Amino acid sequence: MTTKLSFPDGFVWGTATAAYQIEGAWQADGKGESIWDRFTHTPGKIIDGSTGDVACDHYHRWREDIALMRDLGLRAYRFSISWPRILPTGRGMINQAGLDFYHNLVDGLLEAGITPFVTLYHWDLPQTLQDTGGWPARSTAQAFVEYADIVSSALGDRVKHWITINEPWCVSFLSHQMGEHAPGWQDWPAALAASHHVLLAHGWAVPVLRRNSPGAEVGITLNFTSAYPASPSYADREATRSVDGYINRWFLDPLYGRRYPADMVADYRAAGHLGPEGMTMVQDGDLQAIATPTDFLGVNYYTRAVVRDEAAPDNLPPTVLTAPREEWTEMDWEIFPQGFYDLLCRLHFEYQVPKLYVTENGASYSDGPNAEGQIADERRIDYLRDHLAAAQRAIQAGAPLAGYFVWSLMDNFEWARGYRQRFGIVWTDYATQQRIPKQSAVWYKEVIAENGLIVGA
Ligand code: FCB
């Protein structure tokens, strides 16, 4: 017996990528240096010593990549714009060749019947703006608005879906406090200032995008990790509150008009992460700007965290993985579709988000071509199927989910993890730049054609 899990009419089916992860051509046609160019060219930062200098060479192969997407039946494509391609020094002088690349890409997508979803910032800050303080400096938020104005004036007649920032948590904490991503700092106060300026950049850009792109939908994409206590103890529940506050609520609350979560502000003050004056980077009017209503929230979901108190007597780490080995992907992220359901319902019931798009969801598995050249990535299919089933259940429960983008269209440069992690539904052969659709791509094409999932034996 099989059952069909249908999605609403008009549901948007797509895949996602980001400029630095696929474009390559890091110095082509007047492009400026980004913080990711600088970071990957610094020895020791990337696990396999690789860079995005060439990546998938999409900058030169975008026509074939659009043809591939059309063959897969994709209805939408989420990609990001490289800020230093447009503004090589971050502000001021515009590089027309950079804009032309995106003009052509957008026109090509529309001709192929694929709706472009454009992310303005997916982490490749112009290096010159890093040199003037980067995200910990308020001036970077102003520079972002100028950049958003230029891009939306150029493309806003054809692009009707805008995502301001991808994953503010990664931009601020992963990059400035943990030091894993560019610019690689380990500085709590800088990370907290960065988090505020990234949200401010978003809030300031929303009216600019609306003005330049009439009728467009504007939103922001956050990364979420659903957090669950490892035990019902008070200490573990308290630790879970803190992880949830750090990753999820720190961004959600101010965006939805609730200001920064007071419990987290108190914790950061107590830990000395904020100066004695507290949140001094927040100026009059900032919280209103950040809470400017948007049309949708972009949701990136991969995994959950099981949290225990650091001071627990058995000395286990604060987040623990409980599932057996086969329930982790190669990123060491636990597969937990229930966390996806819980998250989508939470955003609906607790935050009353008007509209949701899943802007990223997917799995890293290195399965490659067999002797016949076919790629049997059943584990990726299982991951996607189980997460889509969870999303469909969330829709039944009322979550206003309007679309879903698989991360990623093709294997690409996975940031600090280099080329070893493969998230694509299309295989990238980096030696030849050949693209080979994996079994998951063929499966996804069917899901799109059916506007739903066939489940059961
Ligand atoms: C997200 C990023 C995306 C990709 C996936 C695996 O955090 O937005 O670029 O690297 O993780």
XYZ file of C-alpha atoms and ligand atoms in Angstrom:
468
model
C 0.000 0.000 0.000
C 1.315 3.407 -0.882
C 0.090 6.801 0.229
C 0.699 10.171 -1.292
C 1.705 13.090 0.900
C 0.621 16.075 -1.168
C 1.887 19.618 -0.882
C -0.236 22.743 -1.380
C -0.890 23.982 -4.920
C 1.829 26.326 -6.074
C 4.353 24.961 -3.573
C 7.815 26.186 -4.610
C 10.348 23.407 -5.262
C 13.975 24.386 -5.645
C 17.618 23.910 -4.837
C 20.065 26.321 -3.243
C 23.699 27.370 -3.658
C 25.928 30.273 -2.595
C 28.288 32.390 -4.689
C 31.571 31.579 -2.968
C 30.773 27.868 -2.859
C 30.220 27.452 -6.608
C 31.325 30.411 -8.714
C 35.122 30.262 -8.642
C 36.592 32.984 -10.884
C 37.742 34.730 -7.743
C 39.651 37.412 -9.632
C 37.725 37.534 -12.891
C 36.461 40.671 -14.594
C 37.267 43.149 -11.875
C 35.994 41.230 -8.846
C 37.454 42.385 -5.540
C 38.843 40.194 -2.771
C 36.418 38.843 -0.174
C 37.074 37.720 3.383
C 36.643 34.136 2.161
C 39.351 34.618 -0.473
C 41.628 35.933 2.270
C 40.648 33.188 4.730
C 41.077 30.238 2.353
C 44.421 31.622 1.199
C 45.615 31.573 4.807
C 47.241 28.210 5.602
C 45.523 26.062 8.219
C 42.022 27.484 7.955
C 40.435 24.901 5.620
C 40.564 21.225 6.566
C 41.855 19.981 3.177
C 43.816 23.124 2.339
C 41.440 23.924 -0.509
C 40.013 27.255 -1.673
C 37.032 28.504 -3.656
C 39.294 29.918 -6.381
C 37.739 27.586 -8.959
C 35.046 25.682 -7.012
C 32.412 24.495 -9.551
C 33.460 27.144 -12.072
C 29.840 28.171 -12.219
C 30.863 31.684 -13.245
C 31.811 30.213 -16.617
C 29.348 27.324 -16.718
C 26.112 28.967 -15.627
C 24.389 28.238 -18.933
C 24.931 24.488 -18.586
C 23.919 24.683 -14.935
C 20.628 26.324 -15.848
C 20.038 23.643 -18.493
C 20.686 21.011 -15.823
C 18.166 22.620 -13.475
C 15.596 22.736 -16.238
C 16.157 19.036 -16.932
C 15.573 18.311 -13.252
C 12.250 20.121 -13.385
C 13.224 22.677 -10.743
C 10.757 25.502 -10.312
C 13.010 27.804 -8.309
C 16.680 28.411 -7.623
C 18.174 30.131 -4.612
C 21.615 31.608 -5.231
C 23.636 34.393 -3.683
C 25.305 37.453 -5.097
C 28.972 38.102 -4.535
C 29.221 41.585 -3.038
C 32.861 42.115 -4.153
C 31.924 41.228 -7.746
C 29.539 44.183 -7.730
C 31.507 46.524 -5.463
C 35.167 45.440 -5.536
C 36.037 47.785 -2.674
C 32.782 47.312 -0.800
C 31.343 50.779 -1.420
C 31.395 53.334 -4.205
C 32.689 52.172 -7.564
C 30.403 49.661 -9.305
C 31.880 46.855 -11.393
C 29.494 46.580 -14.344
C 30.881 43.176 -15.409
C 29.831 41.779 -12.052
C 26.302 43.095 -12.417
C 26.146 41.758 -15.974
C 26.919 38.257 -14.758
C 23.830 38.326 -12.542
C 21.690 40.034 -15.210
C 22.473 37.130 -17.518
C 21.920 34.522 -14.838
C 18.523 35.954 -13.897
C 17.435 36.253 -17.535
C 18.595 32.704 -18.228
C 16.672 31.343 -15.247
C 13.489 33.151 -16.212
C 13.763 31.888 -19.773
C 14.037 28.362 -18.374
C 10.916 28.918 -16.269
C 12.876 28.903 -12.987
C 12.062 31.528 -10.348
C 15.148 33.208 -8.881
C 15.377 33.576 -5.080
C 18.303 35.912 -4.438
C 20.358 36.004 -1.239
C 22.268 39.266 -0.954
C 24.761 38.177 1.671
C 26.019 34.611 1.947
C 29.245 35.433 3.787
C 31.669 36.843 1.194
C 32.187 40.314 2.633
C 34.513 42.549 0.608
C 37.920 42.450 2.310
C 38.108 46.251 2.262
C 35.074 46.364 4.552
C 36.753 43.891 6.865
C 39.697 46.258 6.945
C 37.404 49.052 8.143
C 36.025 46.911 10.983
C 33.852 44.227 9.356
C 30.518 43.279 10.933
C 31.539 44.361 14.444
C 31.485 47.914 12.996
C 28.177 49.703 12.470
C 29.429 51.224 9.202
C 29.263 47.767 7.564
C 25.479 47.771 8.031
C 25.300 51.077 6.169
C 27.513 49.692 3.398
C 25.190 46.690 3.100
C 22.205 48.956 2.485
C 24.072 50.766 -0.320
C 24.932 47.393 -1.863
C 21.331 46.160 -1.507
C 20.142 49.349 -3.191
C 22.477 48.866 -6.175
C 21.611 45.196 -6.690
C 17.868 45.631 -6.286
C 17.826 48.663 -8.609
C 19.510 46.504 -11.245
C 17.587 43.254 -10.811
C 14.422 44.280 -8.975
C 12.258 44.340 -12.089
C 12.792 40.575 -12.543
C 13.781 39.239 -9.128
C 10.748 39.101 -6.833
C 12.119 37.072 -3.929
C 14.879 38.586 -1.795
C 16.734 37.167 1.169
C 18.829 39.827 2.864
C 21.250 37.767 4.962
C 22.014 34.071 5.183
C 22.382 32.737 8.731
C 23.246 35.649 11.029
C 24.380 33.145 13.689
C 27.139 31.930 11.372
C 28.064 35.461 10.329
C 28.429 36.544 13.934
C 29.165 33.663 16.324
C 30.677 30.976 14.077
C 32.926 33.601 12.451
C 33.761 35.982 15.321
C 33.439 33.937 18.497
C 34.250 30.347 17.491
C 36.634 31.449 14.759
C 35.760 28.626 12.367
C 34.656 30.844 9.508
C 36.082 34.022 8.014
C 37.367 36.297 9.424
C 38.283 33.687 12.051
C 38.067 35.744 15.238
C 37.557 34.444 18.764
C 36.149 37.490 20.436
C 32.788 37.452 22.234
C 32.133 41.209 22.331
C 32.950 41.474 18.620
C 30.612 38.565 17.852
C 27.766 40.162 19.801
C 28.307 43.495 18.048
C 28.404 41.662 14.696
C 25.102 39.925 15.482
C 23.431 43.272 16.055
C 24.870 44.921 12.953
C 23.889 42.018 10.737
C 20.289 42.246 11.956
C 20.376 46.011 11.572
C 21.668 45.697 8.002
C 18.724 43.426 7.293
C 16.162 45.764 8.859
C 17.487 48.821 7.060
C 17.557 47.015 3.709
C 13.931 45.800 3.797
C 12.303 49.124 2.746
C 15.004 49.694 0.121
C 14.299 46.317 -1.479
C 10.554 46.948 -1.388
C 11.021 50.331 -3.064
C 13.280 48.995 -5.839
C 11.428 45.758 -6.454
C 7.703 46.466 -6.422
C 5.554 43.528 -5.405
C 8.550 41.522 -4.223
C 8.651 39.262 -1.173
C 11.459 40.161 1.224
C 12.797 38.038 4.073
C 15.833 36.788 5.960
C 17.199 33.266 6.395
C 18.127 31.917 9.836
C 19.794 28.625 10.704
C 18.062 26.676 13.430
C 19.095 23.828 15.684
C 16.182 22.428 17.642
C 17.476 21.895 21.167
C 16.351 19.137 23.567
C 17.558 18.409 27.100
C 19.563 15.203 27.558
C 17.634 14.517 30.742
C 14.716 16.086 32.593
C 17.073 17.473 35.234
C 16.871 21.164 36.019
C 20.508 21.603 35.026
C 20.023 20.046 31.583
C 16.862 22.031 30.914
C 18.681 25.190 31.905
C 21.569 24.348 29.550
C 19.031 23.745 26.776
C 17.503 27.166 27.366
C 20.924 28.666 26.898
C 21.733 26.785 23.654
C 18.301 27.661 22.255
C 18.882 31.290 23.212
C 22.323 31.400 21.652
C 21.398 29.856 18.301
C 17.680 30.428 17.783
C 16.076 33.061 20.016
C 18.912 35.603 19.831
C 17.870 36.283 16.235
C 14.202 35.326 16.171
C 13.152 37.467 19.120
C 14.378 40.862 17.857
C 13.163 40.092 14.310
C 9.672 39.431 15.645
C 9.489 42.485 17.869
C 10.466 40.926 21.201
C 13.846 42.615 21.652
C 16.951 40.580 22.525
C 16.083 37.784 24.966
C 16.597 39.148 28.472
C 17.874 35.825 29.836
C 20.666 35.774 27.252
C 21.609 39.400 27.775
C 21.902 38.653 31.500
C 24.005 35.538 30.833
C 26.338 37.407 28.481
C 26.783 40.204 30.986
C 27.473 37.771 33.784
C 30.036 35.969 31.651
C 31.804 39.214 30.774
C 30.951 38.916 27.069
C 29.383 42.361 27.164
C 31.022 45.330 28.858
C 29.562 46.591 32.147
C 27.264 48.883 30.171
C 25.597 45.917 28.442
C 24.262 46.151 24.898
C 25.908 49.459 24.021
C 25.787 48.726 20.293
C 21.986 49.078 20.303
C 21.037 52.662 19.461
C 17.660 54.382 19.452
C 15.459 53.085 16.667
C 17.550 49.967 15.985
C 15.085 47.513 17.490
C 12.237 49.019 15.483
C 14.288 48.737 12.286
C 15.178 45.100 12.999
C 11.530 44.269 13.654
C 10.355 45.761 10.334
C 7.722 43.270 9.166
C 8.899 40.934 6.409
C 7.003 38.744 3.968
C 8.595 35.453 4.936
C 11.196 33.763 7.081
C 13.779 31.511 5.417
C 14.499 28.375 7.450
C 17.719 26.380 7.226
C 17.490 23.115 9.135
C 19.908 20.197 9.246
C 20.044 18.744 12.749
C 19.179 19.020 16.450
C 21.209 19.390 19.620
C 20.800 17.215 22.688
C 22.011 19.372 25.513
C 23.402 18.580 28.924
C 24.773 20.805 31.610
C 28.508 21.245 31.221
C 29.016 20.745 34.912
C 27.191 17.396 34.907
C 29.118 14.875 37.024
C 29.991 12.526 34.135
C 31.864 15.302 32.327
C 30.202 14.696 28.990
C 30.331 17.592 26.520
C 27.431 20.071 26.661
C 25.870 18.866 23.441
C 25.763 15.127 22.983
C 24.871 12.912 20.082
C 22.611 10.106 21.162
C 21.802 8.401 17.887
C 23.651 5.398 16.468
C 26.375 6.051 13.901
C 24.148 5.322 10.869
C 21.855 8.128 11.947
C 24.487 10.797 11.453
C 25.464 12.307 8.143
C 29.119 12.768 7.191
C 29.054 16.239 8.765
C 28.490 14.412 12.082
C 25.063 15.940 12.228
C 22.345 13.723 13.678
C 19.423 12.988 11.368
C 16.337 14.121 13.262
C 13.294 14.945 11.103
C 11.096 15.366 14.180
C 13.187 18.434 15.012
C 12.205 19.908 11.650
C 8.518 19.366 12.420
C 8.925 20.831 15.899
C 10.734 23.868 14.484
C 8.199 24.654 11.747
C 5.369 24.340 14.277
C 7.197 26.530 16.773
C 7.709 29.266 14.188
C 4.016 29.107 13.395
C 2.532 28.861 16.881
C 5.090 30.736 18.972
C 6.187 33.452 16.529
C 3.189 33.640 14.183
C 5.509 33.909 11.186
C 3.286 34.811 8.216
C 5.049 32.658 5.644
C 7.911 30.169 5.659
C 10.279 28.904 3.013
C 12.737 26.155 3.830
C 15.730 27.756 2.153
C 18.123 24.888 3.001
C 17.819 21.263 4.033
C 19.984 18.394 2.917
C 22.664 15.855 3.760
C 26.358 15.292 3.196
C 27.268 11.853 1.890
C 30.270 11.133 -0.274
C 28.731 8.340 -2.388
C 30.278 8.596 -5.839
C 29.885 7.022 -9.278
C 29.907 3.199 -9.544
C 31.401 1.286 -12.488
C 28.449 2.323 -14.659
C 28.877 5.940 -13.642
C 25.701 5.952 -11.557
C 25.468 7.430 -8.083
C 23.204 5.506 -5.744
C 22.812 7.946 -2.852
C 19.905 6.211 -1.114
C 20.853 7.689 2.263
C 20.345 11.201 0.869
C 16.978 10.173 -0.581
C 15.967 8.783 2.834
C 17.051 12.004 4.519
C 15.135 14.206 2.104
C 12.048 12.005 2.126
C 11.855 11.891 5.908
C 12.324 15.648 6.207
C 9.746 16.380 3.532
C 7.296 14.089 5.303
C 7.916 16.048 8.518
C 7.388 19.319 6.640
C 4.155 18.029 5.171
C 2.943 17.109 8.671
C 3.817 20.617 9.844
C 1.726 22.051 7.005
C -1.188 19.856 8.142
C -0.718 21.355 11.605
C -1.028 24.841 10.128
C 2.574 25.939 9.451
C 2.455 28.362 6.470
C 5.210 26.622 4.510
C 5.255 27.766 0.879
C 8.421 26.214 -0.534
C 11.441 23.986 -0.033
C 15.002 24.266 -1.351
C 17.383 21.310 -1.181
C 20.922 22.130 -0.158
C 22.481 21.778 -2.614
C 22.085 21.718 -6.369
C 25.575 20.262 -6.738
C 28.565 19.279 -4.629
C 30.558 22.404 -3.822
C 33.063 24.102 -1.538
C 31.811 23.386 1.974
C 33.527 26.302 3.755
C 36.016 25.215 6.465
C 35.288 21.578 5.545
C 36.546 22.046 1.970
C 35.567 19.652 -0.814
C 35.310 16.517 1.337
C 31.703 17.149 2.207
C 29.300 16.571 -0.661
C 25.770 17.920 -0.276
C 24.754 17.939 -3.949
C 21.914 16.065 -5.605
C 24.255 16.439 -8.580
C 27.810 15.093 -8.404
C 30.621 17.508 -9.260
C 33.747 15.957 -10.736
C 36.222 18.665 -9.755
C 38.912 17.461 -12.181
C 36.701 17.763 -15.263
C 33.868 19.943 -13.943
C 31.438 17.331 -15.189
C 28.070 17.301 -13.420
C 26.346 13.935 -12.916
C 22.832 13.856 -11.458
C 22.706 11.456 -8.523
C 19.799 9.120 -7.889
C 18.467 11.707 -5.434
C 18.146 14.217 -8.290
C 16.031 11.774 -10.283
C 13.957 11.108 -7.157
C 13.521 14.841 -6.479
C 12.375 15.427 -10.052
C 9.570 12.966 -9.433
C 8.602 14.647 -6.160
C 8.335 17.945 -8.012
C 6.291 16.435 -10.829
C 3.913 14.836 -8.295
C 3.901 17.878 -6.019
C 4.237 15.327 -3.257
C 5.795 12.195 -1.897
C 4.779 8.630 -2.480
C 5.448 6.726 0.743
C 4.991 3.132 1.895
C 5.852 -0.147 0.221
C 24.720 26.205 5.868
C 25.202 27.199 4.828
C 25.406 26.601 3.468
C 25.979 25.212 3.524
C 25.229 24.339 4.501
C 25.718 22.935 4.598
O 25.083 26.645 7.130
O 24.295 28.264 4.705
O 26.190 27.498 2.726
O 27.323 25.272 3.800
O 25.246 24.927 5.770
